[in-house]
mmCIF file of C-alpha atoms in Angstrom:
data_model
loop_
_atom_site.group_PDB
_atom_site.id
_atom_site.type_symbol
_atom_site.label_atom_id
_atom_site.label_comp_id
_atom_site.label_asym_id
_atom_site.label_seq_id
_atom_site.Cartn_x
_atom_site.Cartn_y
_atom_site.Cartn_z
ATOM 1 C CA MET A 250 -40.596 231.263 -145.231
ATOM 2 C CA LYS A 251 -43.408 233.523 -146.390
ATOM 3 C CA THR A 252 -43.396 237.293 -146.238
ATOM 4 C CA HIS A 253 -46.802 237.830 -147.903
ATOM 5 C CA SER A 254 -44.910 239.506 -150.742
ATOM 6 C CA LEU A 255 -44.327 237.328 -153.774
ATOM 7 C CA ALA A 256 -41.401 239.510 -154.863
ATOM 8 C CA HIS A 257 -39.682 239.215 -151.469
ATOM 9 C CA ASP A 258 -40.317 235.472 -151.248
ATOM 10 C CA ARG A 259 -38.975 234.968 -154.765
ATOM 11 C CA GLU A 260 -35.782 236.829 -153.817
ATOM 12 C CA TRP A 261 -35.388 234.861 -150.574
ATOM 13 C CA VAL A 262 -35.773 231.516 -152.376
ATOM 14 C CA ARG A 263 -33.296 232.618 -155.048
ATOM 15 C CA ARG A 264 -30.728 233.657 -152.422
ATOM 16 C CA LEU A 265 -31.187 230.587 -150.229
ATOM 17 C CA LEU A 266 -30.793 228.231 -153.196
ATOM 18 C CA ALA A 267 -27.752 230.175 -154.424
ATOM 19 C CA ALA A 268 -26.238 229.833 -150.940
ATOM 20 C CA GLY A 269 -26.450 226.064 -151.299
ATOM 21 C CA LEU A 270 -28.820 225.399 -148.403
ATOM 22 C CA PRO A 271 -29.988 221.778 -148.501
ATOM 23 C CA TYR A 272 -33.534 222.596 -147.295
ATOM 24 C CA VAL A 273 -35.705 225.573 -148.222
ATOM 25 C CA GLY A 274 -39.285 225.539 -146.924
ATOM 26 C CA VAL A 275 -41.949 227.742 -148.461
ATOM 27 C CA LEU A 276 -45.367 228.368 -146.903
ATOM 28 C CA GLY A 277 -48.378 228.525 -149.151
ATOM 29 C CA PRO A 278 -49.896 226.402 -151.908
ATOM 30 C CA HIS A 279 -47.993 224.274 -154.432
ATOM 31 C CA ALA A 280 -48.846 226.714 -157.225
ATOM 32 C CA ARG A 281 -47.176 229.601 -155.381
ATOM 33 C CA THR A 282 -43.962 227.645 -154.827
ATOM 34 C CA GLU A 283 -43.934 226.442 -158.436
ATOM 35 C CA SER A 284 -44.466 230.015 -159.656
ATOM 36 C CA ILE A 285 -41.577 231.291 -157.537
ATOM 37 C CA LEU A 286 -39.291 228.535 -158.836
ATOM 38 C CA ARG A 287 -40.263 229.136 -162.473
ATOM 39 C CA GLU A 288 -39.633 232.856 -162.102
ATOM 40 C CA ILE A 289 -36.114 232.278 -160.766
ATOM 41 C CA GLY A 290 -35.246 229.732 -163.443
ATOM 42 C CA ARG A 291 -36.130 226.516 -161.600
ATOM 43 C CA SER A 292 -39.053 224.504 -162.918
ATOM 44 C CA THR A 293 -40.434 222.496 -159.959
ATOM 45 C CA PRO A 294 -39.579 221.648 -156.336
ATOM 46 C CA ALA A 295 -38.649 218.137 -157.492
ATOM 47 C CA ASP A 296 -35.992 219.606 -159.793
ATOM 48 C CA THR A 297 -34.170 221.273 -156.935
ATOM 49 C CA GLY A 298 -34.673 218.501 -154.386
ATOM 50 C CA ARG A 299 -34.147 221.181 -151.750
ATOM 51 C CA VAL A 300 -37.375 223.165 -151.922
ATOM 52 C CA PHE A 301 -40.337 222.001 -149.877
ATOM 53 C CA GLY A 302 -43.540 223.852 -150.595
ATOM 54 C CA PRO A 303 -45.887 223.730 -149.030
ATOM 55 C CA VAL A 304 -43.508 223.162 -146.141
ATOM 56 C CA GLY A 305 -44.326 220.673 -143.365
ATOM 57 C CA LEU A 306 -45.723 217.177 -142.990
ATOM 58 C CA ASP A 307 -49.410 216.414 -143.474
ATOM 59 C CA LEU A 308 -50.333 215.991 -139.808
ATOM 60 C CA GLY A 309 -53.739 217.634 -140.018
ATOM 61 C CA ALA A 310 -52.293 220.832 -138.571
ATOM 62 C CA ASP A 311 -54.754 223.567 -137.689
ATOM 63 C CA GLY A 312 -53.329 226.913 -136.635
ATOM 64 C CA PRO A 313 -49.832 228.376 -136.441
ATOM 65 C CA ARG A 314 -48.540 226.243 -133.553
ATOM 66 C CA GLN A 315 -49.532 222.990 -135.212
ATOM 67 C CA VAL A 316 -48.176 224.151 -138.576
ATOM 68 C CA ALA A 317 -44.885 224.949 -136.824
ATOM 69 C CA LEU A 318 -44.800 221.423 -135.373
ATOM 70 C CA SER A 319 -45.413 219.923 -138.819
ATOM 71 C CA ILE A 320 -42.494 221.967 -140.180
ATOM 72 C CA VAL A 321 -40.185 220.879 -137.336
ATOM 73 C CA ALA A 322 -41.207 217.256 -137.924
ATOM 74 C CA GLU A 323 -40.348 217.587 -141.621
ATOM 75 C CA LEU A 324 -36.982 219.173 -140.779
ATOM 76 C CA LEU A 325 -36.161 216.349 -138.356
ATOM 77 C CA ALA A 326 -36.989 213.712 -140.968
ATOM 78 C CA PHE A 327 -34.994 215.589 -143.621
ATOM 79 C CA THR A 328 -31.880 216.030 -141.484
ATOM 80 C CA ALA A 329 -32.032 212.369 -140.428
ATOM 81 C CA GLY A 330 -32.417 211.280 -144.059
ATOM 82 C CA ARG A 331 -35.635 209.465 -143.203
ATOM 83 C CA GLU A 332 -38.977 209.092 -144.939
ATOM 84 C CA PRO A 333 -41.656 210.059 -142.388
ATOM 85 C CA ARG A 334 -43.780 207.098 -141.287
ATOM 86 C CA HIS A 335 -45.588 205.722 -138.248
ATOM 87 C CA LEU A 336 -43.376 204.122 -135.603
ATOM 88 C CA ALA A 337 -45.897 201.247 -135.481
ATOM 89 C CA GLU A 338 -44.753 200.341 -139.021
ATOM 90 C CA ARG A 339 -41.098 200.127 -137.979
ATOM 91 C CA LYS A 340 -39.797 196.550 -137.660
ATOM 92 C CA GLU A 341 -36.355 197.354 -136.247
ATOM 93 C CA ALA A 342 -35.513 198.950 -132.871
ATOM 94 C CA ILE A 343 -36.532 202.587 -132.520
ATOM 95 C CA HIS A 344 -33.332 203.653 -130.747
ATOM 96 C CA ALA A 345 -29.811 202.582 -131.664
ATOM 97 C CA GLY A 346 -28.608 199.774 -129.431
ATOM 98 C CA ALA A 347 -32.142 198.930 -128.235
ATOM 99 C CA SER A 348 -33.682 195.555 -128.769
#
């Protein structure tokens, strides 16, 4: 989420965290996310464990479509409880029941 208004973004993050959402993604640099969290009484993204800023995986994204894909990839990993990594590094079967 990013509205280009720090005040609006701060209020959105506050409300989303208060609602108990397990994942809150914030566009923009680390410093912006940390500032928002400090201003709402949270010190860092690590303290909440639910705030990801900047949101998305480091895929070398360039442009809005690729940034969107990096965010979707991060959401998929988060909801699956997985640490993102290359499939080539995986020793076990990729799909359940496969050999």
